[in-house]
CSV table of C-alpha atoms in Angstrom, one decimal:
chain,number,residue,atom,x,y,z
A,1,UNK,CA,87.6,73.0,98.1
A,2,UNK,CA,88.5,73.6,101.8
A,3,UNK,CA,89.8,70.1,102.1
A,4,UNK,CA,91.6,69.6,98.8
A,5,UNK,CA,94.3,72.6,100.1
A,6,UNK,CA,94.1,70.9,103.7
A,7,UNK,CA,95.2,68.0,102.6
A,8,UNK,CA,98.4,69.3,100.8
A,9,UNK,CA,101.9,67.4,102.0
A,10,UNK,CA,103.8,69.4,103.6
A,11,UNK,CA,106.4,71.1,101.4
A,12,UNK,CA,110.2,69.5,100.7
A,13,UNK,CA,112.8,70.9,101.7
A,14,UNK,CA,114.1,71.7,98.5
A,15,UNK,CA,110.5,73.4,98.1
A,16,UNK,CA,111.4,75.6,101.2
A,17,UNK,CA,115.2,76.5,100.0
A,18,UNK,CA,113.4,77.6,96.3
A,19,UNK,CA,110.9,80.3,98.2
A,20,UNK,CA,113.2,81.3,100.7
A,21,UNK,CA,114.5,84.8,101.1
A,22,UNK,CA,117.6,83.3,102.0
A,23,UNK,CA,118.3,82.2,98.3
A,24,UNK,CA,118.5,78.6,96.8
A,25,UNK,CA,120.9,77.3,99.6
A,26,UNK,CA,119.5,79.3,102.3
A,27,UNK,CA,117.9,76.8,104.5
A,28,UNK,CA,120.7,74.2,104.2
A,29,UNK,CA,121.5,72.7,107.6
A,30,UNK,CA,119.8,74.5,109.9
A,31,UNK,CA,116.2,74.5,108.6
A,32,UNK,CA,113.8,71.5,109.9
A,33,UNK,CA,111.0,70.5,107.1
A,34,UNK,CA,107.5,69.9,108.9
A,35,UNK,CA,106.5,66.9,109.4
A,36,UNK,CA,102.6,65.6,109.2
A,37,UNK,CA,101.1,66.3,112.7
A,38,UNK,CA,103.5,69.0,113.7
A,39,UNK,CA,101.7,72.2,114.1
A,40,UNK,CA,102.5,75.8,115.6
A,41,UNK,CA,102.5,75.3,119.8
A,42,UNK,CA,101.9,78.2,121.6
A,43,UNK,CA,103.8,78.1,124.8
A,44,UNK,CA,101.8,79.5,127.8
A,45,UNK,CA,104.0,80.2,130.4
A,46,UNK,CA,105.5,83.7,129.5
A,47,UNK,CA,104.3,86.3,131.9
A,48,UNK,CA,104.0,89.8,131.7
A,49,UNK,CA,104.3,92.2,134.9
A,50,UNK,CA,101.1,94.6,135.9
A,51,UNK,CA,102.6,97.6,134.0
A,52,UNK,CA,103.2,95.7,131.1
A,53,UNK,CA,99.4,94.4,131.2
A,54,UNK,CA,98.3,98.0,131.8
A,55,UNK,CA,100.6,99.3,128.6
A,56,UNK,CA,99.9,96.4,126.2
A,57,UNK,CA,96.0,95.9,126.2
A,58,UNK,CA,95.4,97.3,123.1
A,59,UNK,CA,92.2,99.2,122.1
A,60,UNK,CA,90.9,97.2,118.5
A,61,UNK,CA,89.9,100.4,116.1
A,62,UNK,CA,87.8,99.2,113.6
A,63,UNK,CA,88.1,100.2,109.9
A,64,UNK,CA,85.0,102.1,109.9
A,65,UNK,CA,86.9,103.8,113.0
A,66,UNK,CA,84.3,102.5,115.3
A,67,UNK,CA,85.5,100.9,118.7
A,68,UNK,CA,85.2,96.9,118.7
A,69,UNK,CA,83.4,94.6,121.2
A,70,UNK,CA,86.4,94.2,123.3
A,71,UNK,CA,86.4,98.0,123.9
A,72,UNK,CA,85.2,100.7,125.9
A,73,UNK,CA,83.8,103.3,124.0
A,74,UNK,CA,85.9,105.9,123.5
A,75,UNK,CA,85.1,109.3,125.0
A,76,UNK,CA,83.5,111.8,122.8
A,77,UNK,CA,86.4,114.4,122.9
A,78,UNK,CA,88.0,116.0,120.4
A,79,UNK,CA,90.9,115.5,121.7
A,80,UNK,CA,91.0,112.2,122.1
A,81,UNK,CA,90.2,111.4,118.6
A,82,UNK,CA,93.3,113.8,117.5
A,83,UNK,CA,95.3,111.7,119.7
A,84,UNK,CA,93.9,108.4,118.4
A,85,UNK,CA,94.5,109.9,114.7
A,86,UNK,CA,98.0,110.4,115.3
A,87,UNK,CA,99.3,107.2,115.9
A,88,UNK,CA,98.1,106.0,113.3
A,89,UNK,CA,101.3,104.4,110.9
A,90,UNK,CA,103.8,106.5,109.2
A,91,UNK,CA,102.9,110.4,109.4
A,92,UNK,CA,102.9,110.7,105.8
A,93,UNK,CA,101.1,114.4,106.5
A,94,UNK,CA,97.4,113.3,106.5
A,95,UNK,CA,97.2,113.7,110.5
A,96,UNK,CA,99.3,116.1,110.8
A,97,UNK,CA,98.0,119.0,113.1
A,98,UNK,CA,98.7,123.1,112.0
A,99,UNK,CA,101.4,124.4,114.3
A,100,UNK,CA,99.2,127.2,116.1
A,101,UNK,CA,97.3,123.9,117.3
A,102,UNK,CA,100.2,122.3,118.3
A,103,UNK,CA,100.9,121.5,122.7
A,104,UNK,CA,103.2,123.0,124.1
A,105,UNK,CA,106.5,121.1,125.1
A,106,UNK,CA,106.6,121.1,128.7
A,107,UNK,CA,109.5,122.9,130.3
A,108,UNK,CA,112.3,121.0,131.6
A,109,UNK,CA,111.2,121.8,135.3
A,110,UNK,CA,107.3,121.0,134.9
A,111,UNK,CA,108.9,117.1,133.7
A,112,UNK,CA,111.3,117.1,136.6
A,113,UNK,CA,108.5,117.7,139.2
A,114,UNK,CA,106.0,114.7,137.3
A,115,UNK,CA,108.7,112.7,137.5
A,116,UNK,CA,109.6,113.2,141.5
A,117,UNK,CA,105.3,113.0,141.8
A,118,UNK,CA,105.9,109.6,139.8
A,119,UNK,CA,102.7,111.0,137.3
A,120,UNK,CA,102.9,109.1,133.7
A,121,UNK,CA,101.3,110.6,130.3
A,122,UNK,CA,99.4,107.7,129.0
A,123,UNK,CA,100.5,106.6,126.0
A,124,UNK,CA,98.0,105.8,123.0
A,125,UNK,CA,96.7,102.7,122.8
A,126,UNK,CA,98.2,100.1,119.8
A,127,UNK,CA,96.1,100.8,116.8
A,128,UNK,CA,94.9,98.2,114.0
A,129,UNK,CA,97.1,98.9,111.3
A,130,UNK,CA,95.5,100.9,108.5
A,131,UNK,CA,93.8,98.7,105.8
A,132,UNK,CA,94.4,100.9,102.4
A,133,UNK,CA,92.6,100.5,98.5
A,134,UNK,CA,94.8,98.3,96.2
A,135,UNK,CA,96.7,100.2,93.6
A,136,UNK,CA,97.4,99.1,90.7
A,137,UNK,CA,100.8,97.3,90.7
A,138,UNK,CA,103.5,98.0,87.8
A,139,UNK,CA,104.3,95.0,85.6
A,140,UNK,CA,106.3,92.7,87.8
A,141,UNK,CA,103.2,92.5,90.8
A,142,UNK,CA,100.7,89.5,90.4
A,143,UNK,CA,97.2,90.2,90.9
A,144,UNK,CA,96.1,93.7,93.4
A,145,UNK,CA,96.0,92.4,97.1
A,146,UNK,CA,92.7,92.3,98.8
A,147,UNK,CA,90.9,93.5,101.5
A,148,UNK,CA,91.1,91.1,104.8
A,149,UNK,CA,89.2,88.5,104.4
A,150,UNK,CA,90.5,86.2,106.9
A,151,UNK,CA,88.8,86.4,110.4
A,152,UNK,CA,91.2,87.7,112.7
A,153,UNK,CA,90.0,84.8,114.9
A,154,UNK,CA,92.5,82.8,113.1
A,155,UNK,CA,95.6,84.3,114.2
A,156,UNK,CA,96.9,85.2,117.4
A,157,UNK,CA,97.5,89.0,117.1
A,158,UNK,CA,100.6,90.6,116.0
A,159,UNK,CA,102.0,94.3,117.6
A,160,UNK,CA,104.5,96.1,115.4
A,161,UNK,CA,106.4,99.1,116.9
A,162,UNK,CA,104.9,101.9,115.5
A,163,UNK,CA,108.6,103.8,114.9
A,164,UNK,CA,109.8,100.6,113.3
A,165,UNK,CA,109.0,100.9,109.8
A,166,UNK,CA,110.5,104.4,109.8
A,167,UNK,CA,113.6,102.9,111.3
A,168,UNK,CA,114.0,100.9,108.6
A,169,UNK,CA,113.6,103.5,105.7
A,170,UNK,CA,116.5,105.5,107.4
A,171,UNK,CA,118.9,102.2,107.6
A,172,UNK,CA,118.2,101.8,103.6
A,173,UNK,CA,118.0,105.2,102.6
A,174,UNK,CA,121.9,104.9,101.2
A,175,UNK,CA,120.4,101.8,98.8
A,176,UNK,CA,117.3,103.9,98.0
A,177,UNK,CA,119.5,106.5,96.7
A,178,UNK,CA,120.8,103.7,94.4
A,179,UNK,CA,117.3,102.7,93.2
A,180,UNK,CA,118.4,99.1,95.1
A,181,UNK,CA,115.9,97.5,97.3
A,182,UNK,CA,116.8,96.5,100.9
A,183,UNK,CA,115.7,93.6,102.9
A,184,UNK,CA,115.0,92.4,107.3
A,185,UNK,CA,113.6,90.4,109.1
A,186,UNK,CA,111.2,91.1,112.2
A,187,UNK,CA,111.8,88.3,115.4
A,188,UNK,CA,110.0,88.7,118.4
A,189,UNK,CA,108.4,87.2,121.3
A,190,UNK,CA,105.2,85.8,122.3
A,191,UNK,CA,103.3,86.7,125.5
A,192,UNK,CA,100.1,85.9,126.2
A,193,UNK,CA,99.2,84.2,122.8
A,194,UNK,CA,100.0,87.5,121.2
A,195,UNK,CA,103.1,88.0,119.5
A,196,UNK,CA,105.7,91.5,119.5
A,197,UNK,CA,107.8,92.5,117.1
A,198,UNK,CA,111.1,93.2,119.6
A,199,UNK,CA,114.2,93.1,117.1
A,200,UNK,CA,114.5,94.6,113.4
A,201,UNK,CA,118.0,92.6,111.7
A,202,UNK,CA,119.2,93.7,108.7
A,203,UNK,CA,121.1,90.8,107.4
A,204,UNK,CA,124.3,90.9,104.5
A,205,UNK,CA,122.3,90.8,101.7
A,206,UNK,CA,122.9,91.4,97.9
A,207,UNK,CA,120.5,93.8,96.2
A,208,UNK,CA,118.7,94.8,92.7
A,209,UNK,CA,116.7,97.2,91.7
A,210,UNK,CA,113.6,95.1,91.8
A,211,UNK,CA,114.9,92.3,94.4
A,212,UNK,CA,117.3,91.9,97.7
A,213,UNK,CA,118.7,88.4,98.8
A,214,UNK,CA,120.2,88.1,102.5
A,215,UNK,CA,123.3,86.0,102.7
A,216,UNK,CA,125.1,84.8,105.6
A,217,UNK,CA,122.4,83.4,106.9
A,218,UNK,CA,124.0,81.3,109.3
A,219,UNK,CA,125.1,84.3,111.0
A,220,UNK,CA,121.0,85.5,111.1
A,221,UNK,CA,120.1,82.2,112.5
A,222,UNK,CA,122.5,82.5,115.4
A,223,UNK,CA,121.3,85.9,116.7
A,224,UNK,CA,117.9,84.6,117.0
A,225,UNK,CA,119.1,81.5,118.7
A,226,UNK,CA,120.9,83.4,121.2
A,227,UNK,CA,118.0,85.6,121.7
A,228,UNK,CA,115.2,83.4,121.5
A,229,UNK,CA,113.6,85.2,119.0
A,230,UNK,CA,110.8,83.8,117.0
A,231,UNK,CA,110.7,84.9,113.1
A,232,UNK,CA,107.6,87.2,112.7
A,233,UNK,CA,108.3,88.0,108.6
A,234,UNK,CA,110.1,90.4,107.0
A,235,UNK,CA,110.1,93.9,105.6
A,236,UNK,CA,111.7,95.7,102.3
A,237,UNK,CA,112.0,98.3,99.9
A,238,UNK,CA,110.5,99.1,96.6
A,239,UNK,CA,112.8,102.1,95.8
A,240,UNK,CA,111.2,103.0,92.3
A,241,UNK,CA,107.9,101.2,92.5
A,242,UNK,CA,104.4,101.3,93.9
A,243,UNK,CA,103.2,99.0,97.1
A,244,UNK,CA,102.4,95.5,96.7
A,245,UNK,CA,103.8,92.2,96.1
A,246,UNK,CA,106.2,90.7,93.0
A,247,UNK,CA,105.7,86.9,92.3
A,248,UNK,CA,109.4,86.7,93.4
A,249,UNK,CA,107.7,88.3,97.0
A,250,UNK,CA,105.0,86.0,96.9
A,251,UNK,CA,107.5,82.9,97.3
A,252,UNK,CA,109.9,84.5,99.5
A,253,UNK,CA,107.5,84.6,101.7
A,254,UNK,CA,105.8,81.0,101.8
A,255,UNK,CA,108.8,79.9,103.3
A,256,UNK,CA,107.8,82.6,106.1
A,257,UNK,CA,104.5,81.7,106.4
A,258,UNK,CA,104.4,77.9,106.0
A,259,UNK,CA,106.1,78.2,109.1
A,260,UNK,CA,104.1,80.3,111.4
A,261,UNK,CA,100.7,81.2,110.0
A,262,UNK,CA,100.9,84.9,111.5
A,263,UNK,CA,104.1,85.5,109.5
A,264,UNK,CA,103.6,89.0,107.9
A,265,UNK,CA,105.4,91.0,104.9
A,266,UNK,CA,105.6,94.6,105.2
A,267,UNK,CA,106.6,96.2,101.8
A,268,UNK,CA,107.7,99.8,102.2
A,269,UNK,CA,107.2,102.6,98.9
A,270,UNK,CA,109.4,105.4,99.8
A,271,UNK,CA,108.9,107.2,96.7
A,272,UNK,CA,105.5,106.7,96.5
A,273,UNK,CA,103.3,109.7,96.8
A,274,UNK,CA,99.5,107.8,97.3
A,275,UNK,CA,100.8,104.5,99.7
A,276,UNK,CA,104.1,104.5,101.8
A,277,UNK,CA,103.5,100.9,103.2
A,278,UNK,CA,101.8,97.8,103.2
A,279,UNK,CA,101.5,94.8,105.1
A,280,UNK,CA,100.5,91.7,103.5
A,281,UNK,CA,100.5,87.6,104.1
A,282,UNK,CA,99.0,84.8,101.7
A,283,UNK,CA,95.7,84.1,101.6
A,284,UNK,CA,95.2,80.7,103.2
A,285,UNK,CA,94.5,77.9,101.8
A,286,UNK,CA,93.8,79.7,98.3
A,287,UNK,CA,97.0,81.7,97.6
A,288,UNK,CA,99.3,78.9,100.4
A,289,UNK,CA,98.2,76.2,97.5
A,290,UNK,CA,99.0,78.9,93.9
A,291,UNK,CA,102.6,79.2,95.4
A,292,UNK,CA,102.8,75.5,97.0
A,293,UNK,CA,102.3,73.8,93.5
A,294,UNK,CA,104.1,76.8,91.6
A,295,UNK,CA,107.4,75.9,90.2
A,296,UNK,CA,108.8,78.6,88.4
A,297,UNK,CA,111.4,81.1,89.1
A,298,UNK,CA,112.0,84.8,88.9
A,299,UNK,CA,109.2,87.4,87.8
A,300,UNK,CA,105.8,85.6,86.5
A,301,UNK,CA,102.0,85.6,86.5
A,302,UNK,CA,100.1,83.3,88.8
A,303,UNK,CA,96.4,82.0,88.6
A,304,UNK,CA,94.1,83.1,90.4
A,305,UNK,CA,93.4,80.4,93.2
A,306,UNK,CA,90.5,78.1,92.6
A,307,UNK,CA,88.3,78.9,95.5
A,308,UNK,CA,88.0,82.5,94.4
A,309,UNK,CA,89.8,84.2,96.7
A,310,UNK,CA,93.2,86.5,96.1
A,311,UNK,CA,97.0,85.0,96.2
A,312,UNK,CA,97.4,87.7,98.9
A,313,UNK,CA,95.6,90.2,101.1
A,314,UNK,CA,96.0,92.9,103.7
A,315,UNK,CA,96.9,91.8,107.0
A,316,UNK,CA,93.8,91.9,109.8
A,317,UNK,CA,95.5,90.8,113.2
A,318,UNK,CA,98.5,93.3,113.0
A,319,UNK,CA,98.5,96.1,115.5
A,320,UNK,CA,100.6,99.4,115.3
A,321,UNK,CA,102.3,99.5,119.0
A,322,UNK,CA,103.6,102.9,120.3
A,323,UNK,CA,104.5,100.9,123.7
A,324,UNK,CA,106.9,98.6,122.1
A,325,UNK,CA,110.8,99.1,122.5
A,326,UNK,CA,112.9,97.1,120.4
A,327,UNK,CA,116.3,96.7,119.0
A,328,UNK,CA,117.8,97.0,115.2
A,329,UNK,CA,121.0,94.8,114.8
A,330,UNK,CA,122.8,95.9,111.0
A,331,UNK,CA,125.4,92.5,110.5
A,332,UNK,CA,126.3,94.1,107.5
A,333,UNK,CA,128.5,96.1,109.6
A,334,UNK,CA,129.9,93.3,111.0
């Protein structure tokens, strides 16, 4: 079964511009279709400096919250677990520590004489972003998404900023309002076979309630040309609806995916109350080969891949990154 969805042509390019975020015409001109025997090269010669070695090594948390192979074991501290518990993503309250336990915010003075002795707090360590239950989705959602089930051996890894995702609820919060879902993409670099989320854009984009379409995408493609920016996926609203993904989601982002295997989807609930976020990608080959063949439009059901496995799951190589700096560029005000 392995072989029958490796040996799928590569898609047309009128398959691409039908799945794209970018709408029917989206890829015109400036997309390139694969071709058989191109695959995703990983280029080697990016460097990082000795403080960025120290601050990106990230410590691999477990989803049983035990510490992987790759790790040191943690120390036994209370502490330390509190600290590890907070960076985990989006404070949505269950972390959150009673004020009379709260530190102490160190006086203006006490930070100017660290500073002159050059003495750093250390900063937590990236996090593997929380794996969450399905839900059940509302009527427009294919099938629940399930649990990982791709080795992260597959992938190259994939840091998110941790602040990012909140960000991006602020930039849409005026659609939200509006019930209307927003839409970006995440570009970034790659260092050390491991890529980073460095640039949130929020493209011109036309939105309903239950879908957003960027436009103007020429204008997208040129600041990630100019930057050098590799697309890492997108992110968007459901402003009236649970966490998951839409069939109109799942082919939006084939056209992500098909293109860099480590693509990811981040879906963000603000209303909500049980799951703020999720970050998904296709299952590969099962649900890569449902939404290859599929040729319909607009909100409706899939079947279930024939290997048995989900259209889409929770992401396993995607790390929360408090290190991270990066950049949100809006063209809609441009």
């Amino acid at each position: 079964m392995h072989k029958q969805f490796m040996n799928l042509p590569y898609p047309s390019e009128e398959t691409l511009a039908r799945h794209s975020i970018l709408g029917p015409n989206g890829l015109h001109g400036r997309w390139n279709v694969p071709v058989t025997g191109i695959k995703v090269q990983y280029p080697n010669n990016f460097e990082l400096t000795q403080n960025d070695m120290t601050s990106l090594v990230p410590s691999i948390l477990n989803q049983d919250g035990s510490f992987g192979p790759s790790t040191s074991p943690p120390d036994s501290s209370t502490n330390e677990n509190e600290d590890m518990k907070s960076v985990l993503s989006l404070d949505d309250g269950r972390w959150s520590v009673p004020a009379e336990e709260q530190t102490l915010i160190p006086s203006a003075s006490l930070e100017e004489e660290l500073f002159q002795l050059n003495i750093k707090q250390p900063s937590p360590p990236p996090v593997l972003a929380e794996v969450q239950r399905p839900i059940s989705p509302s009527r427009v959602a294919d099938p629940t998404p399930g649990l990982p089930t791709s080795g992260t051996a597959r992938f190259q890894n994939l840091h998110v900023p941790i602040k990012l995702m909140e960000c991006f609820l602020r930039v849409a919060e005026s659609n939200t309002k509006r019930s209307l879902e927003t839409c970006g993409v995440l570009a970034g670099t790659l260092k050390k076979r491991t890529f980073y989320v460095t640039t949130l854009i929020i493209p011109k984009q036309k939105s309903t309630a239950n879908t957003c379409e960027a436009t103007n995408e020429e204008e997208l493609f040129e600041v990630q040309d100019s930057c050098s920016l590799f697309t890492l996926g997108w992110i968007h609203t459901h402003p009236t609806q649970s966490c998951f993904l839409s069939s109109i989601d799942l082919h939006n982002h084939y056209s992500y995916q098909v293109m860099l295997p480590e693509a990811i989807a981040i879906v963000m609930a603000p209303t909500e109350t049980t799951r703020k976020h999720g970050i998904f990608h296709l299952t590969d080959p099962g649900g890569m080969g449902v939404i290859h063949d599929c040729q319909e439009r607009g909100f409706h059901p899939h079947k279930a891949p024939l290997d048995g496995s989900p259209i889409y799951e929770q992401c396993s190589h995607v790390y929360m990154d408090t290190d991270i700096k990066f950049d949100m560029i809006d063209l809609r005000e441009r």
